[in-house]
mmCIF file of C-alpha atoms in Angstrom:
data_model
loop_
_atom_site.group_PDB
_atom_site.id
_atom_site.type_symbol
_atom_site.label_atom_id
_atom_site.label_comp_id
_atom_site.label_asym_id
_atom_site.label_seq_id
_atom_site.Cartn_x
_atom_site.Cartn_y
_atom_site.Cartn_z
ATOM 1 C CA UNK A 20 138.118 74.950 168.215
ATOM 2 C CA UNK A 21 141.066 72.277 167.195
ATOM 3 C CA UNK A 22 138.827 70.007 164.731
ATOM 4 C CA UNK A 23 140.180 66.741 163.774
ATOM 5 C CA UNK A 24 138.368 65.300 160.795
ATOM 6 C CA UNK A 25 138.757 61.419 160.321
ATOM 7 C CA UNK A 26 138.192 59.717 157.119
ATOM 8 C CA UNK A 27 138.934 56.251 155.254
ATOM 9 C CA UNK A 28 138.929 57.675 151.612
ATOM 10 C CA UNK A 29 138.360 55.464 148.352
ATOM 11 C CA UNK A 30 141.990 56.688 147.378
ATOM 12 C CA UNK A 31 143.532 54.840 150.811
ATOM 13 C CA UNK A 32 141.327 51.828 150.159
ATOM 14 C CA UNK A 33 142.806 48.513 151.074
ATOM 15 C CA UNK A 34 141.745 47.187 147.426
ATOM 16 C CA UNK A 35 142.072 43.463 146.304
ATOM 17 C CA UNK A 36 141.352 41.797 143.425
ATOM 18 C CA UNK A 37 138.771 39.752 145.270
ATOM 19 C CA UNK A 38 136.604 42.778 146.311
ATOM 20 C CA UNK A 39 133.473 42.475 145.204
ATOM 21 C CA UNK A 40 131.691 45.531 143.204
ATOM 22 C CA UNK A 41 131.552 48.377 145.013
ATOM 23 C CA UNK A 42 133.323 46.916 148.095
ATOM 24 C CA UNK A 43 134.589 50.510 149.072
ATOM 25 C CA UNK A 44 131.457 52.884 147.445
ATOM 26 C CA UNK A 45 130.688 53.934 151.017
ATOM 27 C CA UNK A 46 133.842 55.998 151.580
ATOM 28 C CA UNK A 47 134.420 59.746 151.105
ATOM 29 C CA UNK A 48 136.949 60.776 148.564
ATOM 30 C CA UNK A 49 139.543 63.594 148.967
ATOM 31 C CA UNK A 50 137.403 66.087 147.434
ATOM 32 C CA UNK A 51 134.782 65.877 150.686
ATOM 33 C CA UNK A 52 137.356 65.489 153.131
ATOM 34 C CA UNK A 53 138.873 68.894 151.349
ATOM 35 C CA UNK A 54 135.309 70.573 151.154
ATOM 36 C CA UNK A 55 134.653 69.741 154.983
ATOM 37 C CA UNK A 56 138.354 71.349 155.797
ATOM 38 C CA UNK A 57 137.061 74.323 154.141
ATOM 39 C CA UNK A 58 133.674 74.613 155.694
ATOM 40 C CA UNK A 59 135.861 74.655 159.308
ATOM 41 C CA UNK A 60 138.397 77.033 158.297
ATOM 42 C CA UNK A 61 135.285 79.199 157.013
ATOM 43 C CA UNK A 62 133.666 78.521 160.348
ATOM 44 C CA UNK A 63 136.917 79.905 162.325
ATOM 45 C CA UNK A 64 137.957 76.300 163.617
ATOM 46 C CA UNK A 65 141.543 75.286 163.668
ATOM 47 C CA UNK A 66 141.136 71.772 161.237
ATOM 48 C CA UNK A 67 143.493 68.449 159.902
ATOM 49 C CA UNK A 68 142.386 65.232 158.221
ATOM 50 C CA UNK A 69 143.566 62.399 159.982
ATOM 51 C CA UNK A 70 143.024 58.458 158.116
ATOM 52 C CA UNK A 71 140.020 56.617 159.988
ATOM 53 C CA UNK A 72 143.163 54.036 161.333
ATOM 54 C CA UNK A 73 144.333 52.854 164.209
ATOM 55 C CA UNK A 74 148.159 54.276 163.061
ATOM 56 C CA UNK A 75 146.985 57.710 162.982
ATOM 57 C CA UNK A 76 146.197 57.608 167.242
ATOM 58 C CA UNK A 77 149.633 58.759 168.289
ATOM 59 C CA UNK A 78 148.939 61.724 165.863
ATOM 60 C CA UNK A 79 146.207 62.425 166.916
ATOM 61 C CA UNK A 80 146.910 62.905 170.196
ATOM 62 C CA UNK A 81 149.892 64.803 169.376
ATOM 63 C CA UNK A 82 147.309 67.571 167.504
ATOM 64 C CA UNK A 83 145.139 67.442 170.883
ATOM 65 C CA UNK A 84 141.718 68.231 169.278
ATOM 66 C CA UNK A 85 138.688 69.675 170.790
ATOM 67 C CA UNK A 86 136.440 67.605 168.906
ATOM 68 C CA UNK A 87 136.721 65.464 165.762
ATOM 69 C CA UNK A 88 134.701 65.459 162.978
ATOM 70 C CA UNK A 89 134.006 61.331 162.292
ATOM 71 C CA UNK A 90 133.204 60.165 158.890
ATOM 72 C CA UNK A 91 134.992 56.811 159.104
ATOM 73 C CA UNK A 92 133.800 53.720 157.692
ATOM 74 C CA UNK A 93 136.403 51.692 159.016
ATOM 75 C CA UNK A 94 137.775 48.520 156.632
ATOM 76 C CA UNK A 95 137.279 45.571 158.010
ATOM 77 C CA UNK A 96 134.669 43.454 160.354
ATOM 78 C CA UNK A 97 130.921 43.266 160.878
ATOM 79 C CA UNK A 98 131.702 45.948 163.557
ATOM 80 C CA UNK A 99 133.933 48.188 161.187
ATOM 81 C CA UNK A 100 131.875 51.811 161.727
ATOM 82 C CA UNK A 101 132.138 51.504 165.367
ATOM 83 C CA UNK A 102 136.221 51.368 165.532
ATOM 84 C CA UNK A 103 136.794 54.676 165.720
ATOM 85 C CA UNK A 104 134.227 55.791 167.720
ATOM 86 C CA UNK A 105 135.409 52.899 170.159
ATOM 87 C CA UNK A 106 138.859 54.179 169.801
ATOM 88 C CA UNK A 107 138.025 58.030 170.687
ATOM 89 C CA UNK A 108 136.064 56.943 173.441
ATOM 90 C CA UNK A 109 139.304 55.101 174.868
ATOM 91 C CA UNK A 110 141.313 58.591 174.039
ATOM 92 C CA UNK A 111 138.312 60.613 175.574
ATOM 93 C CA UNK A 112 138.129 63.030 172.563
ATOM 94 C CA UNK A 113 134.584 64.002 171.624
ATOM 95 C CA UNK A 114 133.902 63.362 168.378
ATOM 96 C CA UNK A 115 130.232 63.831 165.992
ATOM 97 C CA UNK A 116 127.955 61.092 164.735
ATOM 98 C CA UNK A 117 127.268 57.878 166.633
ATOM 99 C CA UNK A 118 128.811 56.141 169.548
ATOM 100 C CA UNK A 119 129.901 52.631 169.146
ATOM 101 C CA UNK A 120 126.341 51.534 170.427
ATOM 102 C CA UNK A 121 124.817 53.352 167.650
ATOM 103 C CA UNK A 122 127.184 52.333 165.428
ATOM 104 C CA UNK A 123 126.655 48.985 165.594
ATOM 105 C CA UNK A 124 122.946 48.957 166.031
ATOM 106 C CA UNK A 125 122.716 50.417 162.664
ATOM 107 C CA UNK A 126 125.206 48.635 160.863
ATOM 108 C CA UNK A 127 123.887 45.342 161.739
ATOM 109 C CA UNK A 128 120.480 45.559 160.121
ATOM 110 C CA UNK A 129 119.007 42.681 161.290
ATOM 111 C CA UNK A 130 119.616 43.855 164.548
ATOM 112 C CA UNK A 131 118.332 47.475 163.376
ATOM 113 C CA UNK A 132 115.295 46.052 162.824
ATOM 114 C CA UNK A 133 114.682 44.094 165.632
ATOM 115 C CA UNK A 134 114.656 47.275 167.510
ATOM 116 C CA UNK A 135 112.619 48.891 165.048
ATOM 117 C CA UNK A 136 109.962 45.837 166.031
ATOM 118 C CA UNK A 137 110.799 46.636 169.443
ATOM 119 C CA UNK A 138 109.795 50.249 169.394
ATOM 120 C CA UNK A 139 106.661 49.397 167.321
ATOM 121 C CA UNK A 140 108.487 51.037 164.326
ATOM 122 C CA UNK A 141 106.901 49.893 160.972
ATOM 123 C CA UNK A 142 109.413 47.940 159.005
ATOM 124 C CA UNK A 143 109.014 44.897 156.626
ATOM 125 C CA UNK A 144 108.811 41.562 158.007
ATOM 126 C CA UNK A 145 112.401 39.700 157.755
ATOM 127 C CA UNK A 146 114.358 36.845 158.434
ATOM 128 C CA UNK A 147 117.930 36.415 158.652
ATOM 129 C CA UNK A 148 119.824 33.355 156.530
ATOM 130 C CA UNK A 149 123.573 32.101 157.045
ATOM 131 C CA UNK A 150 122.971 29.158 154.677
ATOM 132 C CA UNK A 151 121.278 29.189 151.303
ATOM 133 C CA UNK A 152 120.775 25.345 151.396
ATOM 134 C CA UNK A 153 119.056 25.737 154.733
ATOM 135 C CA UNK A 154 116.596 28.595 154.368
ATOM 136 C CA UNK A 155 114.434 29.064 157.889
ATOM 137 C CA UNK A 156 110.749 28.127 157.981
ATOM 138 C CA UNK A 157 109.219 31.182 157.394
ATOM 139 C CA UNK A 158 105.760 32.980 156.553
ATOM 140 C CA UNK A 159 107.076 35.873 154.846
ATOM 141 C CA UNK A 160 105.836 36.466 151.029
ATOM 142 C CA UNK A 161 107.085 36.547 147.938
ATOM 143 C CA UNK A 162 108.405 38.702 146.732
ATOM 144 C CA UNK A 163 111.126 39.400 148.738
ATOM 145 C CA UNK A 164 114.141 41.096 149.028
ATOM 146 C CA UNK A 165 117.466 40.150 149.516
ATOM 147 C CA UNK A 166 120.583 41.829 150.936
ATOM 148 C CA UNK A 167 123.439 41.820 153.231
ATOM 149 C CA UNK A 168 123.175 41.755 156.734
ATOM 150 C CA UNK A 169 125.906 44.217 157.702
ATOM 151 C CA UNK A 170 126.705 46.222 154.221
ATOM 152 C CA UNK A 171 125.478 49.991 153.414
ATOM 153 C CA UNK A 172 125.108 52.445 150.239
ATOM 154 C CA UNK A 173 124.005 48.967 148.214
ATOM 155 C CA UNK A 174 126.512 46.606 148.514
ATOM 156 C CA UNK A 175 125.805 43.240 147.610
ATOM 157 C CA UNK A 176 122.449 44.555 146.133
ATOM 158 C CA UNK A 177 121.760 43.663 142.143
ATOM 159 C CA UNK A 178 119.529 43.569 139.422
ATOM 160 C CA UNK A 179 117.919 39.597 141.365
ATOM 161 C CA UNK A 180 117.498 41.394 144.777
ATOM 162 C CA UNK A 181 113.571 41.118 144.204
ATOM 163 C CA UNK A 182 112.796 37.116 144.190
ATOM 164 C CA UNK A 183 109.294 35.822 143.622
ATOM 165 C CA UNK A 184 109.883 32.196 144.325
ATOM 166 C CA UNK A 185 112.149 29.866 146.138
ATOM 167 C CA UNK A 186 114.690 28.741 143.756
ATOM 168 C CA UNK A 187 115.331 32.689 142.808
ATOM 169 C CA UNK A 188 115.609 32.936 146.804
ATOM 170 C CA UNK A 189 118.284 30.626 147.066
ATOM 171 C CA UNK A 190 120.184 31.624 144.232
ATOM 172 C CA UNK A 191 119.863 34.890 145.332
ATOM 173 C CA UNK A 192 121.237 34.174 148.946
ATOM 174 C CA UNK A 193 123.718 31.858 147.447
ATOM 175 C CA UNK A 194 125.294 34.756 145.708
ATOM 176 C CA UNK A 195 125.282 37.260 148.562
ATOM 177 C CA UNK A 196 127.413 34.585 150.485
ATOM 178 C CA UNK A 197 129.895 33.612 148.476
ATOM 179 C CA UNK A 198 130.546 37.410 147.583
ATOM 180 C CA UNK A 199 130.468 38.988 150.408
ATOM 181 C CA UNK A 200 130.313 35.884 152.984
ATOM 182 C CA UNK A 201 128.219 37.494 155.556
ATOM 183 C CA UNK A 202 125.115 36.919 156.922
ATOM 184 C CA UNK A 203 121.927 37.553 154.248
ATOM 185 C CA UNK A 204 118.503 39.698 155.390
ATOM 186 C CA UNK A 205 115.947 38.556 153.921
ATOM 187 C CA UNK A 206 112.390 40.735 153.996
ATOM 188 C CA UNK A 207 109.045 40.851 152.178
ATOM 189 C CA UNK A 208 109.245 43.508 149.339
ATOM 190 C CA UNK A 209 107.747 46.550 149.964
ATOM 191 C CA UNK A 210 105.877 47.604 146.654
ATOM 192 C CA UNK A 211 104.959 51.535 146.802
ATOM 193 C CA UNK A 212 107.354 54.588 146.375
ATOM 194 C CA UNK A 213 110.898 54.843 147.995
ATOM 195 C CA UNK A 214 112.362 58.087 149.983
ATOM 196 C CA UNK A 215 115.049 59.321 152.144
ATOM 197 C CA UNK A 216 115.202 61.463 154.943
ATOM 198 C CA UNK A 217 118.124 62.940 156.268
ATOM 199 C CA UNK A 218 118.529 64.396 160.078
ATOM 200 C CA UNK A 219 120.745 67.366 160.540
ATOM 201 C CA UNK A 220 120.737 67.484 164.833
ATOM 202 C CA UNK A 221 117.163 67.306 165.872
ATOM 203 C CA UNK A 222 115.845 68.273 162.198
ATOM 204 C CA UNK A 223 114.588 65.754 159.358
ATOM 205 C CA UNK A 224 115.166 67.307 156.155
ATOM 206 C CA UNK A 225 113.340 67.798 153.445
ATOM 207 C CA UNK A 226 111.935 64.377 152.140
ATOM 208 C CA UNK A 227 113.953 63.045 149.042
ATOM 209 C CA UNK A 228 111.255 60.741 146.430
ATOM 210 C CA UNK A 229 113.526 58.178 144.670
ATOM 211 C CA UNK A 230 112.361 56.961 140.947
ATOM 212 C CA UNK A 231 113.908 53.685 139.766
ATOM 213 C CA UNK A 232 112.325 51.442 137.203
ATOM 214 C CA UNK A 233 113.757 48.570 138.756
ATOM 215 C CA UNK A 234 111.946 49.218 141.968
ATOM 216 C CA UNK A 235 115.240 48.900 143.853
ATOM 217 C CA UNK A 236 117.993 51.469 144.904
ATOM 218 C CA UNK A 237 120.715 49.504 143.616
ATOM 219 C CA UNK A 238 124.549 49.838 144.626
ATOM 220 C CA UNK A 239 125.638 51.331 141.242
ATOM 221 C CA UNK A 240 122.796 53.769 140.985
ATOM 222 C CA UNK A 241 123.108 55.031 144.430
ATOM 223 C CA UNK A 242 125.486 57.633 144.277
ATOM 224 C CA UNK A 243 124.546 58.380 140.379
ATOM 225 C CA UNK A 244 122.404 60.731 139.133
ATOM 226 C CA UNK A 245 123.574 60.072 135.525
ATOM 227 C CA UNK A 246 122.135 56.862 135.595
ATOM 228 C CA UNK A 247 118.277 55.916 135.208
ATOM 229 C CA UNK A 248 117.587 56.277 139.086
ATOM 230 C CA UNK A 249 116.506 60.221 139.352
ATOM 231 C CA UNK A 250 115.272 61.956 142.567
ATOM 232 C CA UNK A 251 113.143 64.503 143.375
ATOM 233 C CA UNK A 252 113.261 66.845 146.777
ATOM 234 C CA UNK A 253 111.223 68.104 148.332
ATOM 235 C CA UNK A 254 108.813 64.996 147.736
ATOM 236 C CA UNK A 255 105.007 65.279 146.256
ATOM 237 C CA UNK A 256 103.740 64.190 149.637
ATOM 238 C CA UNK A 257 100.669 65.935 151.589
ATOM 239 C CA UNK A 258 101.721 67.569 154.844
ATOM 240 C CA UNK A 259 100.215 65.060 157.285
ATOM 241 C CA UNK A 260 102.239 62.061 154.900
ATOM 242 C CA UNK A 261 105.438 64.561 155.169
ATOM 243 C CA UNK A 262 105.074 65.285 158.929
ATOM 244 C CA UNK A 263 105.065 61.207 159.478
ATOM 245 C CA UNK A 264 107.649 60.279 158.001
ATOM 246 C CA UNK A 265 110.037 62.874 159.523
ATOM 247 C CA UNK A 266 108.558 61.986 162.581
ATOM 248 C CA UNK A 267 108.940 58.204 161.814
ATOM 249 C CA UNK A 268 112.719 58.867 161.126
ATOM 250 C CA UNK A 269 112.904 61.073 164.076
ATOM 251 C CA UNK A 270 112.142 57.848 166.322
ATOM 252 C CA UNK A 271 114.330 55.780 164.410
ATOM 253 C CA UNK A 272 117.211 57.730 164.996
ATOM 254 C CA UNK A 273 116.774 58.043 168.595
ATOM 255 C CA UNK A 274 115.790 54.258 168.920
ATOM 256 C CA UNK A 275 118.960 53.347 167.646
ATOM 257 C CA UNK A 276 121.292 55.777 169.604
ATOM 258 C CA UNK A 277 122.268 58.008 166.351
ATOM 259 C CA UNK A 278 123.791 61.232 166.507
ATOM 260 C CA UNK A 279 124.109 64.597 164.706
ATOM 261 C CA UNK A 280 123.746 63.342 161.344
ATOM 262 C CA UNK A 281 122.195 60.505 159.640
ATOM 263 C CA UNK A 282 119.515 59.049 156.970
ATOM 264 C CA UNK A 283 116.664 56.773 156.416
ATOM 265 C CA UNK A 284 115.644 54.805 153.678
ATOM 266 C CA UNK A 285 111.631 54.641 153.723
ATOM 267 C CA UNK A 286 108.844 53.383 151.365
ATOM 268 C CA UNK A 287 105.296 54.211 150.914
ATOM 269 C CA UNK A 288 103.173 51.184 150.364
ATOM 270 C CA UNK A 289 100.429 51.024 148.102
ATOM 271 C CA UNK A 290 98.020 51.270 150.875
ATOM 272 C CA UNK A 291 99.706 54.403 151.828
ATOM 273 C CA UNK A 292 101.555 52.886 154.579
ATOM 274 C CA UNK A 293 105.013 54.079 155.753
ATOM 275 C CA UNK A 294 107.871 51.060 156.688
ATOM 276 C CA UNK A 295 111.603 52.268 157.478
ATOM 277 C CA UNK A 296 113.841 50.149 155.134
ATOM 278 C CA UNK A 297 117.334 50.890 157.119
ATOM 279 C CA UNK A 298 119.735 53.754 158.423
ATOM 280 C CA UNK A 299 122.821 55.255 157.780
ATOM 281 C CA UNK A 300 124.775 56.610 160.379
ATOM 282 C CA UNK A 301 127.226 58.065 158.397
ATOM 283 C CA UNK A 302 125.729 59.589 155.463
ATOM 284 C CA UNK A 303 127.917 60.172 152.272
ATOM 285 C CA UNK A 304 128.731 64.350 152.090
ATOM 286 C CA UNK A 305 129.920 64.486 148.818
ATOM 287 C CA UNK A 306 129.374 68.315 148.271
ATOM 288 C CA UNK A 307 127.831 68.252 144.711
ATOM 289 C CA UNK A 308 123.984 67.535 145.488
ATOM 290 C CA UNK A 309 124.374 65.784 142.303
ATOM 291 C CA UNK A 310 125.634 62.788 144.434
ATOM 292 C CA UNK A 311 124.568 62.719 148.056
ATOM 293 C CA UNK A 312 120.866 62.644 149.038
ATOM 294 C CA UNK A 313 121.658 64.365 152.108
ATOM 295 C CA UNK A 314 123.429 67.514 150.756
ATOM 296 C CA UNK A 315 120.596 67.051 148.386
ATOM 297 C CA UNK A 316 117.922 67.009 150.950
ATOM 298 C CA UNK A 317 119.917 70.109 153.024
ATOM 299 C CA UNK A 318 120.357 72.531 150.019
ATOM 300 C CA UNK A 319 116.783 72.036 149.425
ATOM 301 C CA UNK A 320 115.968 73.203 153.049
ATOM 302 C CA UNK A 321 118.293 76.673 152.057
ATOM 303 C CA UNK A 322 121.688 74.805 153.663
ATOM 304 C CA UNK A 323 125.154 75.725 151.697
ATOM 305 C CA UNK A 324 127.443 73.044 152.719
ATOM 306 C CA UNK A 325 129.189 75.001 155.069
ATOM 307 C CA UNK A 326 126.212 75.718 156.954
ATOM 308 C CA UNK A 327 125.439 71.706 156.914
ATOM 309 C CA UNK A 328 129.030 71.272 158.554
ATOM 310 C CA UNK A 329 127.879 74.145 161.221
ATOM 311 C CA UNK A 330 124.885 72.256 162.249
ATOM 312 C CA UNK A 331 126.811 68.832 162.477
ATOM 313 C CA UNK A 332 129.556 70.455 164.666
ATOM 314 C CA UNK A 333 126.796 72.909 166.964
ATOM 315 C CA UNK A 334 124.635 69.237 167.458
ATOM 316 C CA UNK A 335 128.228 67.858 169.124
ATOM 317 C CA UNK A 336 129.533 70.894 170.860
ATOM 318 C CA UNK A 337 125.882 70.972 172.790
ATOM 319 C CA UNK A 338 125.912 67.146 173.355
ATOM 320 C CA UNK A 339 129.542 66.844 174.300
ATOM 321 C CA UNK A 340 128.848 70.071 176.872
ATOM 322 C CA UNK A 341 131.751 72.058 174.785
ATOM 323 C CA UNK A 342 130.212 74.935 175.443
#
């Protein structure tokens, strides 16, 4: 097959001196893009990288691919993971990973969750704030975390996410805006153990135990295993605790119209119940384990990272009717 594979990479980054920390920490570098060009050469497929942007359509078109591979994160807007999917749906090319209905259900988190509720999914109770000096009436309970409404891998997440009173909630919420100025979620903390549980097609990984002694998954820890954050796969979790939460992130996944690949955050409470934090549709692949839960989660299942690319591309070809 003629594979496109579409990226925004950290080198390409639109950067300005105004970007907060870790504005562009969800993009792949040149090293996966290069890694996933070699997994379809290896697979016998006929492969380019094309940038995630709107200049590269005429390109694209001129290559004519079968499929393309999607990793793009897009720039810019509330809405920015759903542009190219959006944009190959105009082009009718077939790509992997979400639709832009998935896309955006995901990206929004609020909104993520709302279907969660909908779906009787456990997730913590939330509200969503567009004004620090006019917090909502609310019953939720400190403490509580705070985060961006439409961010992922951490952004706009630091060391005064967790606030245990009011003031520290709208300082908290304060920040988030005027760094970021988006819209701030705002949910009870879940105390317990965090994990993450990636989806290759129709099969949840094995389950990935995070250990932070902050008791949050920051941005700056996320993609680090030098730091103090370590991780352990496959989780010390009894097989009835594994089997839910696989199931659990088996739901999710189809509740929110996701596709071929993707991966939940979870926690355990201290009661032993399971809540689904949020979703990534478009999981980082770096191809050291060392720095992608997902490759992480797959090698532990027996997956080389060829055979992770395989699985992404067999999920399309069978729900695109390739084949």
């Amino acid at each position: 097959m003629k594979i496109a594979v579409l990226a925004n990479i950290k080198e390409d980054a639109p950067v300005s001196p105004d970007d907060p920390p870790g504005r562009w920490d969800d993009l792949d570098d040149l090293k996966t893009v290069e890694a996933t060009l070699d997994a379809l050469a290896e697979l016998g497929h006929d492969s380019k990288y094309f940038p995630g942007v709107i200049n590269s359509i005429e390109d694209l078109k001129t290559f004519g691919p079968d499929l393309c591979f999607n990793s793009s994160e897009g720039h810019y807007g509330n809405s920015r993971e759903a542009l190219m999917p959006a944009m190959l749906d105009m082009l009718h090319i077939p790509y992997t990973c979400a639709g832009v209905l998935g896309m955006m259900l995901s990206h929004n988190k609020h909104i993520a969750k709302s279907q969660f509720n909908l779906a009787d999914l456990p997730t913590a109770r939330y509200m969503v704030v567009e004004d620090a000096k006019n917090i909502p009436e609310n019953n939720l309970r400190y403490p509580m975390f705070v985060k961006p409404a439409f961010e992922g891998s951490s952004i706009g997440i630091n060391e005064s996410a967790i606030v245990n009173n009011f003031d520290e909630l709208v300082n908290q919420v304060a920040w988030v805006i005027n760094t970021l100025h988006t819209l701030v979620l705002v949910e009870e903390y879940i105390e317990g153990r965090e994990f993450t549980i990636g989806i290759l097609g129709e099969e949840a990984l094995p389950i990935v135990e995070i250990f932070s002694p902050t008791g949050y998954y920051s941005n700056s820890q996320k993609e680090d295993f030098a730091s103090e954050v370590y991780r352990v796969c496959p989780a010390d979790l009894s097989y009835i605790q594994t089997k839910e939460f696989q199931n659990l992130a088996l739901r999710a996944k189809k509740v929110l119209n996701l596709e071929d690949v993707c991966r939940m955050d979870m926690r355990l409470d201290t009661a032993g119940n399971p809540y689904i934090l949020e979703v990534n549709p478009i999981p980082l692949m770096y191809p050291d384990p060392k720095q992608a839960s997902l490759i992480y989660a797959a090698y532990a299942a027996g997956y080389t990272f060829t055979d992770i690319i395989r699985k992404i591309i067999e999920s399309a070809v069978k729900r695109w009717h390739l084949q």
